[in-house]
PDB file of C-alpha atoms in Angstrom:
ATOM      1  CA  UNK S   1     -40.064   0.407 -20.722  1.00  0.00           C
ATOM      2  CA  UNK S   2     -37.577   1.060 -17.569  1.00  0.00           C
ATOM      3  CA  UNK S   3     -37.970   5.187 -17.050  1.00  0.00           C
ATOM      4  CA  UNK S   4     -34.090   6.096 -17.256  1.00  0.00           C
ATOM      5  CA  UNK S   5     -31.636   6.415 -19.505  1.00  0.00           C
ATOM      6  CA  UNK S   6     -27.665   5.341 -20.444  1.00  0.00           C
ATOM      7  CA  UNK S   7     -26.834   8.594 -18.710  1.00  0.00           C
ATOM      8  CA  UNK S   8     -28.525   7.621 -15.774  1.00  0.00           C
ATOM      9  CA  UNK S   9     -26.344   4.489 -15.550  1.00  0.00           C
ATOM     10  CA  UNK S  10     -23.268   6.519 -16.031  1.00  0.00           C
ATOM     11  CA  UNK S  11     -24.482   8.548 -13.498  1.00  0.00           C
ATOM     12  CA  UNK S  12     -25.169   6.222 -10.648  1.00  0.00           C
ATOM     13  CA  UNK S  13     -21.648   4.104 -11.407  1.00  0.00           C
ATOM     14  CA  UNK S  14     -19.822   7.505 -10.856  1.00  0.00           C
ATOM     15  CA  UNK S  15     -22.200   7.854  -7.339  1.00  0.00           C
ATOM     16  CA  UNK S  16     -21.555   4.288  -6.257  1.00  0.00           C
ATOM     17  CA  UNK S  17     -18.812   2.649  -8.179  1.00  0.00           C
ATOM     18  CA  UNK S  18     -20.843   0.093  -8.393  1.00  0.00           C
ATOM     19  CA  UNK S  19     -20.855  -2.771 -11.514  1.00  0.00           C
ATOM     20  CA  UNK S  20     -23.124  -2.217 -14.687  1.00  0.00           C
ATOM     21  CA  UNK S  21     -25.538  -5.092 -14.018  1.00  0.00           C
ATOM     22  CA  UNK S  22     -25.840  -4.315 -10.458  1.00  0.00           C
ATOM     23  CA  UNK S  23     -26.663  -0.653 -11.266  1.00  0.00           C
ATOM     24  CA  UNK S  24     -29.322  -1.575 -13.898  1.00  0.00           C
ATOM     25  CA  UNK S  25     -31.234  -3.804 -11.398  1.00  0.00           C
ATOM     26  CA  UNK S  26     -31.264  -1.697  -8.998  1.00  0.00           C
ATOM     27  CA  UNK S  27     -32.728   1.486 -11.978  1.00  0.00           C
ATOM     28  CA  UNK S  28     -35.311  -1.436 -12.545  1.00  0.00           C
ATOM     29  CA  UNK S  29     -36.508  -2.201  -9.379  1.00  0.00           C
ATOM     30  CA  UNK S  30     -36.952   1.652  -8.205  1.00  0.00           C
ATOM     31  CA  UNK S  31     -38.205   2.255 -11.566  1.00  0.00           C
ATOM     32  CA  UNK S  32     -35.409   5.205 -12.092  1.00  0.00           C
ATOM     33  CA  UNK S  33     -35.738   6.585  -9.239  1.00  0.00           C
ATOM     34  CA  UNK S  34     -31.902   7.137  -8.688  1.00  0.00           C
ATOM     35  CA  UNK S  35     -31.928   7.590  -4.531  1.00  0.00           C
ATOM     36  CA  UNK S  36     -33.786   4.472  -4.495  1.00  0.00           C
ATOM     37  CA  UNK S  37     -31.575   2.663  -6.462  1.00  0.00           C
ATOM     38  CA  UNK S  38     -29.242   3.847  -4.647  1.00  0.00           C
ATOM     39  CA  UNK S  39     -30.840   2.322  -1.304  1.00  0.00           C
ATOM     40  CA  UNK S  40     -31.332  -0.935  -3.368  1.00  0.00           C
ATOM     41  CA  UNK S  41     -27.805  -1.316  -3.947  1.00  0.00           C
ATOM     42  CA  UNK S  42     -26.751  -0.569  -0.022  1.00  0.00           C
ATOM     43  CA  UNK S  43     -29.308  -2.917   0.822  1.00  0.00           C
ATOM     44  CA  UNK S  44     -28.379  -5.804  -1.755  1.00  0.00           C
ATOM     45  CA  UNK S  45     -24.522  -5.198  -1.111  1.00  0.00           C
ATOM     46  CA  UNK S  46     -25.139  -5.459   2.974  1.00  0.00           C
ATOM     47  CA  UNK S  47     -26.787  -8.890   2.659  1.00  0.00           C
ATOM     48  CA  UNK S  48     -23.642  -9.679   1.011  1.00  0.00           C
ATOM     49  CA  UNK S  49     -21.105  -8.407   3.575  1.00  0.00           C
ATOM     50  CA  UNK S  50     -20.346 -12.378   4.399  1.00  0.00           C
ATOM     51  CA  UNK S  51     -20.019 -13.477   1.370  1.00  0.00           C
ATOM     52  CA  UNK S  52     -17.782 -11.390   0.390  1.00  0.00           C
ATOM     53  CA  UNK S  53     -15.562 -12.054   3.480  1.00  0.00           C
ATOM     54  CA  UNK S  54     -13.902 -15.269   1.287  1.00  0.00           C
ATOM     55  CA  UNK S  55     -13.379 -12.967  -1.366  1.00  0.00           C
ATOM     56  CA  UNK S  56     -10.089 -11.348  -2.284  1.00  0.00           C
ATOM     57  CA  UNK S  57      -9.426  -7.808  -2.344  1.00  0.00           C
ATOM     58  CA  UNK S  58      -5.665  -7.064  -3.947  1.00  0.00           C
ATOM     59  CA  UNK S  59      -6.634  -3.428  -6.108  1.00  0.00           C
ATOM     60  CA  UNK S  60      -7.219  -0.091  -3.838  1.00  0.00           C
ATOM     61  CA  UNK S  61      -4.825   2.483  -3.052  1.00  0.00           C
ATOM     62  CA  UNK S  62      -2.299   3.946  -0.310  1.00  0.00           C
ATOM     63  CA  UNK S  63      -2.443   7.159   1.226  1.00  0.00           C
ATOM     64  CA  UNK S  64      -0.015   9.718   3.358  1.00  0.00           C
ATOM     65  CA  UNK S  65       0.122  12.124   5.485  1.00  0.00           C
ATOM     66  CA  UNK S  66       3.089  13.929   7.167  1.00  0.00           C
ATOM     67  CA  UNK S  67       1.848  16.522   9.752  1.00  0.00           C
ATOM     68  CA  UNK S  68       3.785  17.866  12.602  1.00  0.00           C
ATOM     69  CA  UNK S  69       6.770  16.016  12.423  1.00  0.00           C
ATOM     70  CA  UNK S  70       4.790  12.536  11.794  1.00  0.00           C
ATOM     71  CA  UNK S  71       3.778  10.339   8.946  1.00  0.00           C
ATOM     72  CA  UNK S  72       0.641   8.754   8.509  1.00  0.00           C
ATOM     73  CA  UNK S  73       0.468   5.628   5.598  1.00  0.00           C
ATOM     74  CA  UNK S  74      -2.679   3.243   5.564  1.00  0.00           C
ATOM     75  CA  UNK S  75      -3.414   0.873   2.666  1.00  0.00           C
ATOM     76  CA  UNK S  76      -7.406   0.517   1.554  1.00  0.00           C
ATOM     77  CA  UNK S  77      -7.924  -2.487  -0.610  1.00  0.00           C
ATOM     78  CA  UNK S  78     -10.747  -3.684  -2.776  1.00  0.00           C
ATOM     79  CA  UNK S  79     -11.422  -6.427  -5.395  1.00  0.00           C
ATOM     80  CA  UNK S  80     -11.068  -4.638  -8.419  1.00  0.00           C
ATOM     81  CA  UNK S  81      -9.359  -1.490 -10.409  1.00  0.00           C
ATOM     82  CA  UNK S  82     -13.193  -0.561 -11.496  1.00  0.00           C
ATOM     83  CA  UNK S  83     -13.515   0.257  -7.996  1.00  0.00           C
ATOM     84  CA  UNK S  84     -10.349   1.888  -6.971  1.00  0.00           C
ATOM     85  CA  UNK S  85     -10.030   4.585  -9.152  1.00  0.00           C
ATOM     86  CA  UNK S  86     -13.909   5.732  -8.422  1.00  0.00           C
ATOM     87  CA  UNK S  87     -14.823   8.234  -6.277  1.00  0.00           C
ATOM     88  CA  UNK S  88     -16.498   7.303  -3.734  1.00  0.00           C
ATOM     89  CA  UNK S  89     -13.503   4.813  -3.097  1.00  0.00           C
ATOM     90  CA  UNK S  90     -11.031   7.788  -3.440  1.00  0.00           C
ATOM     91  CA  UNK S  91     -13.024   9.681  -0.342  1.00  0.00           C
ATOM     92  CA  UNK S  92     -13.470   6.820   1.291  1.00  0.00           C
ATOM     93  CA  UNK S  93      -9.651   6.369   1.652  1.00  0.00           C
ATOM     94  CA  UNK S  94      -9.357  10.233   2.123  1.00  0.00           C
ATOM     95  CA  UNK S  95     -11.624   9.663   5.334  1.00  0.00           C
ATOM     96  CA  UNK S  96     -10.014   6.656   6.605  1.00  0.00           C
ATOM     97  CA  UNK S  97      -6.631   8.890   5.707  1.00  0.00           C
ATOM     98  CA  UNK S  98      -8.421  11.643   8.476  1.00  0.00           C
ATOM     99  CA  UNK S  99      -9.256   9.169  10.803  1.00  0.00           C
ATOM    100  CA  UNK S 100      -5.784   7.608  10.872  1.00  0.00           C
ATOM    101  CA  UNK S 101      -3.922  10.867  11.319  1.00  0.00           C
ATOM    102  CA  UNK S 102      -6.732  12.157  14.337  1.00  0.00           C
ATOM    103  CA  UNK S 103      -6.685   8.926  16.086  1.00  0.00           C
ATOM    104  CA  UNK S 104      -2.580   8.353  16.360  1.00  0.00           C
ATOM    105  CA  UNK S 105      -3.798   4.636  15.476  1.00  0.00           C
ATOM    106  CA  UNK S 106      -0.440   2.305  14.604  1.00  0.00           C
ATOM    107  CA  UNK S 107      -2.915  -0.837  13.309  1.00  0.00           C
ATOM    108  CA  UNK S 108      -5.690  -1.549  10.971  1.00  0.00           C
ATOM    109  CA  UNK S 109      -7.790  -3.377  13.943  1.00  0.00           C
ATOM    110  CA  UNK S 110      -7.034   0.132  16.104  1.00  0.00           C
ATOM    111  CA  UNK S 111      -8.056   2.410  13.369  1.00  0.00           C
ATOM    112  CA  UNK S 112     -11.395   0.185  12.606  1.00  0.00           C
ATOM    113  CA  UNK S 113     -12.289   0.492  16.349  1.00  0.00           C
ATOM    114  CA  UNK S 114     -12.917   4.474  15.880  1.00  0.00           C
ATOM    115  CA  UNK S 115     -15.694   6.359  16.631  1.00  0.00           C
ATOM    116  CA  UNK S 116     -17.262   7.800  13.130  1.00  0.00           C
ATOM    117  CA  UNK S 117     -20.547  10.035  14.206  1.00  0.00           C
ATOM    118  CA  UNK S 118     -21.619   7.387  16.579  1.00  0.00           C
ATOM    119  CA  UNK S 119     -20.290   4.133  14.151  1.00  0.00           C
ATOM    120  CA  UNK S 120     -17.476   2.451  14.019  1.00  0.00           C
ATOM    121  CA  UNK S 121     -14.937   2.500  11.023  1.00  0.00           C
ATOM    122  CA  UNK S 122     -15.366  -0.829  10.280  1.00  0.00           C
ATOM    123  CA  UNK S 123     -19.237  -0.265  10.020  1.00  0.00           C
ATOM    124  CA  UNK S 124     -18.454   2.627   7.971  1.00  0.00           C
ATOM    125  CA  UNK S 125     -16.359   0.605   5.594  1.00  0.00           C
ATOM    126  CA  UNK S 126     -18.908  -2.872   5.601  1.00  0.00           C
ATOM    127  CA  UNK S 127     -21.700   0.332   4.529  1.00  0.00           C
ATOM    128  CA  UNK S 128     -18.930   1.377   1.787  1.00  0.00           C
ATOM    129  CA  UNK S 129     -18.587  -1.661   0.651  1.00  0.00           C
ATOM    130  CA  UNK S 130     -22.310  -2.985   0.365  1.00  0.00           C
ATOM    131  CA  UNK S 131     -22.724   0.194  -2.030  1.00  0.00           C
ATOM    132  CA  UNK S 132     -20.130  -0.808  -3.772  1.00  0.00           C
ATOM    133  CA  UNK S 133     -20.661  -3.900  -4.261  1.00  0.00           C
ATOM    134  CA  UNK S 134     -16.745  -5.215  -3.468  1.00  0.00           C
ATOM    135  CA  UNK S 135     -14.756  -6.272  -0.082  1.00  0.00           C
ATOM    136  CA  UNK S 136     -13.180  -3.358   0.947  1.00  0.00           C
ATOM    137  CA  UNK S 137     -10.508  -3.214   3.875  1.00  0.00           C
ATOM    138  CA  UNK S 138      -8.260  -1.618   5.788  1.00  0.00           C
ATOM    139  CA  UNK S 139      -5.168  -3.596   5.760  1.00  0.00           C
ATOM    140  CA  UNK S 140      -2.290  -1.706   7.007  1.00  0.00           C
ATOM    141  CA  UNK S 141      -1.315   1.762   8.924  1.00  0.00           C
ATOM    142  CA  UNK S 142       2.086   2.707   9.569  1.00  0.00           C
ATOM    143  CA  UNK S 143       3.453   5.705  11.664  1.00  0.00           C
ATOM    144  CA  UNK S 144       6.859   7.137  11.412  1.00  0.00           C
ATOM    145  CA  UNK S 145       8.168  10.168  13.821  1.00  0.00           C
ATOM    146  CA  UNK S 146      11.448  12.167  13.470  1.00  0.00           C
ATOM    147  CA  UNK S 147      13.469  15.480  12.719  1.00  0.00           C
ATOM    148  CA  UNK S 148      11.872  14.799   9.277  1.00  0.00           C
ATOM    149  CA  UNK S 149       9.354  12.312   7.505  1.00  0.00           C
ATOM    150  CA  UNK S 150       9.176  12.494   4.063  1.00  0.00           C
ATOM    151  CA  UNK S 151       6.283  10.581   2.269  1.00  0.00           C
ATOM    152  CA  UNK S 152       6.003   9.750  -1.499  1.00  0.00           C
ATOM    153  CA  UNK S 153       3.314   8.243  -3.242  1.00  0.00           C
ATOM    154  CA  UNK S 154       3.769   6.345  -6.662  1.00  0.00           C
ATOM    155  CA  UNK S 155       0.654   5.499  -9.351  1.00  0.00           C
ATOM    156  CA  UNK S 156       1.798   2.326 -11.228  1.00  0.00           C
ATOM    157  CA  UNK S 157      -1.318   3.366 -13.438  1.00  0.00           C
ATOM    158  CA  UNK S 158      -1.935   7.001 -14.568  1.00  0.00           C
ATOM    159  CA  UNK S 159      -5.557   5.649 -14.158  1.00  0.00           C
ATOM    160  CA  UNK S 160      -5.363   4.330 -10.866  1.00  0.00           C
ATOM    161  CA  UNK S 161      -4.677   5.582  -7.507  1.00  0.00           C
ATOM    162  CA  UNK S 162      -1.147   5.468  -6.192  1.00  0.00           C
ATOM    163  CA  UNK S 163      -0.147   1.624  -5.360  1.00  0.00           C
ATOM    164  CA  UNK S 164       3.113   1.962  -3.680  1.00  0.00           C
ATOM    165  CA  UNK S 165       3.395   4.642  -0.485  1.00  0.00           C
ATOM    166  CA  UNK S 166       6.464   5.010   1.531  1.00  0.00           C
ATOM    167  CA  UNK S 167       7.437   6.935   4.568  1.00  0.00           C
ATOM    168  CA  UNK S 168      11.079   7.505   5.377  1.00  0.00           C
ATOM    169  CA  UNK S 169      12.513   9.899   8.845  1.00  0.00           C
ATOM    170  CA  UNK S 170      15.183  11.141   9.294  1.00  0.00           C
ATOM    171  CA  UNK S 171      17.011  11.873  12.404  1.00  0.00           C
ATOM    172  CA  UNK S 172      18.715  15.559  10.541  1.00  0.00           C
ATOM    173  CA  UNK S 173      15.405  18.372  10.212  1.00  0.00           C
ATOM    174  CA  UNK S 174      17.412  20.502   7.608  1.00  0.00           C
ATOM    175  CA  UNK S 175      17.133  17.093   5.056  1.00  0.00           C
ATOM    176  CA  UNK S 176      14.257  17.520   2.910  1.00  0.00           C
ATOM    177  CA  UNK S 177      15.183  17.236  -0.724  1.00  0.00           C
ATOM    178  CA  UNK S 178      17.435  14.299   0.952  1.00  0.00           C
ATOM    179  CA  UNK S 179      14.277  12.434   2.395  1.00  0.00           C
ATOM    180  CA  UNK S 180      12.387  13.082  -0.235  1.00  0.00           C
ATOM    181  CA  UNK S 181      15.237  11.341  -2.566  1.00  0.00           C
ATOM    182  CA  UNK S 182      15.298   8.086  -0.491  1.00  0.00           C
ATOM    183  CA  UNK S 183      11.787   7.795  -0.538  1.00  0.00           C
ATOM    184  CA  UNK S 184      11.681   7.522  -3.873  1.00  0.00           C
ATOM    185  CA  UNK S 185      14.886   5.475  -3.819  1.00  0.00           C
ATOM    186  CA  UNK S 186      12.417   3.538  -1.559  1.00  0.00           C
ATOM    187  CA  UNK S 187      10.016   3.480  -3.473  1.00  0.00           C
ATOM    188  CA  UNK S 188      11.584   1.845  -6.932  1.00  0.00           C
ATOM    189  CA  UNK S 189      14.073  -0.108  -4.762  1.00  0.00           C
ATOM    190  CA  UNK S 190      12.276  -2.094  -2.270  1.00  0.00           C
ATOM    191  CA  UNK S 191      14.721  -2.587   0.406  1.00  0.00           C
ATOM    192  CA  UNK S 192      13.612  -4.675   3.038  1.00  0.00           C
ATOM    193  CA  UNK S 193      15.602  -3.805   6.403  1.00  0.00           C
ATOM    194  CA  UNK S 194      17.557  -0.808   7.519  1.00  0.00           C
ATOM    195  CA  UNK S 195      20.397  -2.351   9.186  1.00  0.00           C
ATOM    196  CA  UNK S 196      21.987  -6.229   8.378  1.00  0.00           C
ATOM    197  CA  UNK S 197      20.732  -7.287  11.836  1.00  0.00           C
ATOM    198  CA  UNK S 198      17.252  -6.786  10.902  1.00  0.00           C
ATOM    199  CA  UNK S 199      17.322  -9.333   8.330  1.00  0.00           C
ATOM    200  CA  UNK S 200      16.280 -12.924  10.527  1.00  0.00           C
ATOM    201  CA  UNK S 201      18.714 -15.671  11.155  1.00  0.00           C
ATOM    202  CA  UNK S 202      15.867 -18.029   9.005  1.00  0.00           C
ATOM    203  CA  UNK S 203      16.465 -15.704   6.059  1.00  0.00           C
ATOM    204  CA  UNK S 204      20.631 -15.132   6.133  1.00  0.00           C
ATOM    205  CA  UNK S 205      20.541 -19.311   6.683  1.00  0.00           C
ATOM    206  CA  UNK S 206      18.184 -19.944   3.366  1.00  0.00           C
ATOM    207  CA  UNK S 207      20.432 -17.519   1.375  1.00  0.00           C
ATOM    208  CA  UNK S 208      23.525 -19.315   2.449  1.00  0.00           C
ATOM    209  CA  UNK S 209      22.402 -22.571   1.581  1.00  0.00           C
ATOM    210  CA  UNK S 210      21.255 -21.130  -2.012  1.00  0.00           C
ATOM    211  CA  UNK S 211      24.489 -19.746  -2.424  1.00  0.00           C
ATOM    212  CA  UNK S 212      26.410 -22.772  -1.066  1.00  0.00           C
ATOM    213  CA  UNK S 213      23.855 -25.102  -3.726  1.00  0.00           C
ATOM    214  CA  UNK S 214      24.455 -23.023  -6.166  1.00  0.00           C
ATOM    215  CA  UNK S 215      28.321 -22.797  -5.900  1.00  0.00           C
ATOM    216  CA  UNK S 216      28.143 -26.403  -5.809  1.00  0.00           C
ATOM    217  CA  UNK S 217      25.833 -26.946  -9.049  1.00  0.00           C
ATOM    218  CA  UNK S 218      27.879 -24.550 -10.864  1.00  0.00           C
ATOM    219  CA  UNK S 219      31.215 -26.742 -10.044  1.00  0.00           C
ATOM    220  CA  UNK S 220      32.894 -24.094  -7.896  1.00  0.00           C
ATOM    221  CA  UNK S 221      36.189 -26.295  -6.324  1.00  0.00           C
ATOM    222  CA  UNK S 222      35.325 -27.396  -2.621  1.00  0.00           C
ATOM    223  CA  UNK S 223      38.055 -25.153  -1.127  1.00  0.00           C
ATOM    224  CA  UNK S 224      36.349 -22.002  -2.609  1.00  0.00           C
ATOM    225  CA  UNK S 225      33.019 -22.643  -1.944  1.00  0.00           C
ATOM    226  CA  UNK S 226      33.699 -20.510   1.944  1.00  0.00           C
ATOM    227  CA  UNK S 227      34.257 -17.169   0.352  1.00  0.00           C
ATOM    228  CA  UNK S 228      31.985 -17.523  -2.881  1.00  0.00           C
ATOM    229  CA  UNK S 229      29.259 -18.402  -0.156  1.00  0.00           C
ATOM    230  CA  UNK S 230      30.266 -15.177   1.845  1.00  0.00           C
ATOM    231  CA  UNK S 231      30.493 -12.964  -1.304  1.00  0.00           C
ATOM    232  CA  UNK S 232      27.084 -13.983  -2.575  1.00  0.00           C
ATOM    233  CA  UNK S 233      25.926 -12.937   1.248  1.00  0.00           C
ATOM    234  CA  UNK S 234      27.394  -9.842   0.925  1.00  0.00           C
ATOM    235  CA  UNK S 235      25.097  -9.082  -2.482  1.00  0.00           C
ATOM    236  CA  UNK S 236      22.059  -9.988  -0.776  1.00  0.00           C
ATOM    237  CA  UNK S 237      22.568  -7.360   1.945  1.00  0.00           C
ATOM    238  CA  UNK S 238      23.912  -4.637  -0.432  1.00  0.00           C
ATOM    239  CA  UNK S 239      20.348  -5.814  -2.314  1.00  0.00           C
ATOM    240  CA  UNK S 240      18.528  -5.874   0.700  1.00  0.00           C
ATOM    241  CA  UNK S 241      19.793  -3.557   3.235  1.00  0.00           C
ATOM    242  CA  UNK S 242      18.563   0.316   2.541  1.00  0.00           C
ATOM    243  CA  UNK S 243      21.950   1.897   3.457  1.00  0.00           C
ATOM    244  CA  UNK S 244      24.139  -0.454   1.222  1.00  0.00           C
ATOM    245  CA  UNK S 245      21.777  -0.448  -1.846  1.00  0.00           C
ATOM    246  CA  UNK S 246      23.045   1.650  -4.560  1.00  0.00           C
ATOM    247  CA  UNK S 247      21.196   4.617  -4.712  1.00  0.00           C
ATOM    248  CA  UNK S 248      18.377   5.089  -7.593  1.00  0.00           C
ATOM    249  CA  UNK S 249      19.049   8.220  -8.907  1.00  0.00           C
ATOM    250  CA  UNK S 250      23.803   7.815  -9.129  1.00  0.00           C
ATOM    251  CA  UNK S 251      24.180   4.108  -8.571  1.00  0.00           C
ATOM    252  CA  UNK S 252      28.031   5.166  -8.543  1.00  0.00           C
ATOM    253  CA  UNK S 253      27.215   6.123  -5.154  1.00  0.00           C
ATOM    254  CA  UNK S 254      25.115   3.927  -2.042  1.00  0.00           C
ATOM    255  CA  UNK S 255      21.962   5.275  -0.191  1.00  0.00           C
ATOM    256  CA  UNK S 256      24.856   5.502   3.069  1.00  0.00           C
ATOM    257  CA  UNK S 257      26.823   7.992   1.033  1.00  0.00           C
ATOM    258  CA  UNK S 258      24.338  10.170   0.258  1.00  0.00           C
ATOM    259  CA  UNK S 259      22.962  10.878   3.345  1.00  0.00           C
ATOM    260  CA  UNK S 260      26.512  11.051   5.127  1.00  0.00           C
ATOM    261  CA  UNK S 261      26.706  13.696   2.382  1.00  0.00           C
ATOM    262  CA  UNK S 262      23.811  15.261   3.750  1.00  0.00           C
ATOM    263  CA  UNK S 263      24.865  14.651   7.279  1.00  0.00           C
ATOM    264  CA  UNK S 264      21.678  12.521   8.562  1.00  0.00           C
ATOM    265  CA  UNK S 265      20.850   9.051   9.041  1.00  0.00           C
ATOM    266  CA  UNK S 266      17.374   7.161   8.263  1.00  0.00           C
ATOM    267  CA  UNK S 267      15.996   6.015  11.530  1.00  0.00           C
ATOM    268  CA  UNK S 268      13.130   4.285  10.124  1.00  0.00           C
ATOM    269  CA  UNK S 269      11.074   3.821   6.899  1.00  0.00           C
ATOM    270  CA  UNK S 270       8.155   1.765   5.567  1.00  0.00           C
ATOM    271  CA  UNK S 271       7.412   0.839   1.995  1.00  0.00           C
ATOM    272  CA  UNK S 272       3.158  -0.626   0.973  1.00  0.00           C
ATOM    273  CA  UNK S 273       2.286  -2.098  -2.274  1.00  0.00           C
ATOM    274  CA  UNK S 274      -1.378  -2.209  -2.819  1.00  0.00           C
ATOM    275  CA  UNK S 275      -2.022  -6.219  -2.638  1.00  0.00           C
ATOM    276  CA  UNK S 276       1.697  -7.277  -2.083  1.00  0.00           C
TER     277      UNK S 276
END
């Protein structure tokens, strides 16, 4: 009869966020002796660092930092929700978080290259991810500097970790409660450039010939078809384009009026979804 109980199970998936069969095994095989099982499942899961390099990981979590006038943002993915909300996943981010912020790293492949007591990050993550039993990786870090970075972190999950991050600055230091508003705005809106000239040539010629098709396939007359093009243009920016988007919280008013308002200007901001 194996010498451990259904608590010791719980136990050892709260240690290693590892699955229920895996966690069993290993109770078996060290007879319930939970540090061995615990080197069991390290061992088993780094034999399988390569196969799980073909594997996807779209759960995990973002993390921020803002710290002396900069923002930090990395996103730490694994394969499933089991995983991300565990703890040794949340301080795994937290570390990788640290690392990020110490190093000044603007990549994932810069911030993997880091010295951890001797290792790498990336060896520290492979080890992570062998007790766990999951690909887990660093996909993206973003940095943002200015007379004031606001972050905001939302959970799409009360379970789960946050899944969207965002950093905005600003280039006006007396603008918090401002910042703070666009990042959420950020955050729910998803704009995807600051200024119109941001958005590619590729992309502004696709939505014109959508528009133009469209027209077209709705029977617009010929002679029209010019300005119903250019008006549909004009919606994608105002959709697109952070200033011109109508902001979250008074859509009477755009994300450009508010923070002429407040007398400041975004100079930069990033938004990560977890997996997107």
């Amino acid at each position: 009869m194996a010498n451990y109980t259904t608590a010791d199970i719980k136990a050892l998936r709260e240690q290693t966020g590892a699955g229920m069969m895996d966690v069993k095994k290993s109770l078996d095989e060290a007879d319930g002796d939970r540090d061995k099982a615990v080197e069991l499942l390290r061992v088993k899961g780094l034999k399988g660092v390569t196969k799980r390099e073909g594997r996807s990981a779209t759960n995990g979590a973002v993390v921020a930092r803002v710290q002396d006038g900069t923002g930090t943002l990395v996103e730490v993915n694994c394969e499933t929700d089991f995983v991300a909300k565990s703890s040794p996943f949340t301080a795994l981010t937290d570390q990788v978080l640290e690392i990020a912020v110490a190093s000044e790293a603007t990549d994932a492949a810069g911030l993997l290259e880091q010295d951890v007591d001797g290792r790498t990050l990336q060896a520290v993550i492979e080890e992570a991810g062998a007790t766990l039993g999951e690909k887990i990786e660093v996909r993206r870090v973003a940095r943002a500097t200015g007379a004031h970075v606001a972050s905001y972190l939302h959970r799409t999950s009360p379970e789960l970790p946050p899944a969207i991050g965002v950093l905005v600055a600003l280039d006006a230091a007396e603008s918090e409660d401002v910042a703070r508003d666009v990042a959420m705005h950020v955050a729910a809106m998803a704009p995807t450039a600051l200024t119109r000239e941001e958005v590619s040539e590729e992309v502004v010629a696709a939505e014109r010939r959508i528009a133009e098709d469209t027209a077209r396939e709705e029977g617009k007359p010929e002679q029209a078809l010019p300005r119903i093009v250019e008006g549909r243009i004009g919606g994608f920016f105002k959709a697109n384009v952070l200033p011109e988007q109508a902001f979250a919280k008074d859509p009477k008013r755009t994300v450009a009026q508010v923070l002429d308002e407040a007398g400041a200007h975004v100079t930069s901001f990033t938004r990560f979804r977890v997996g997107a």
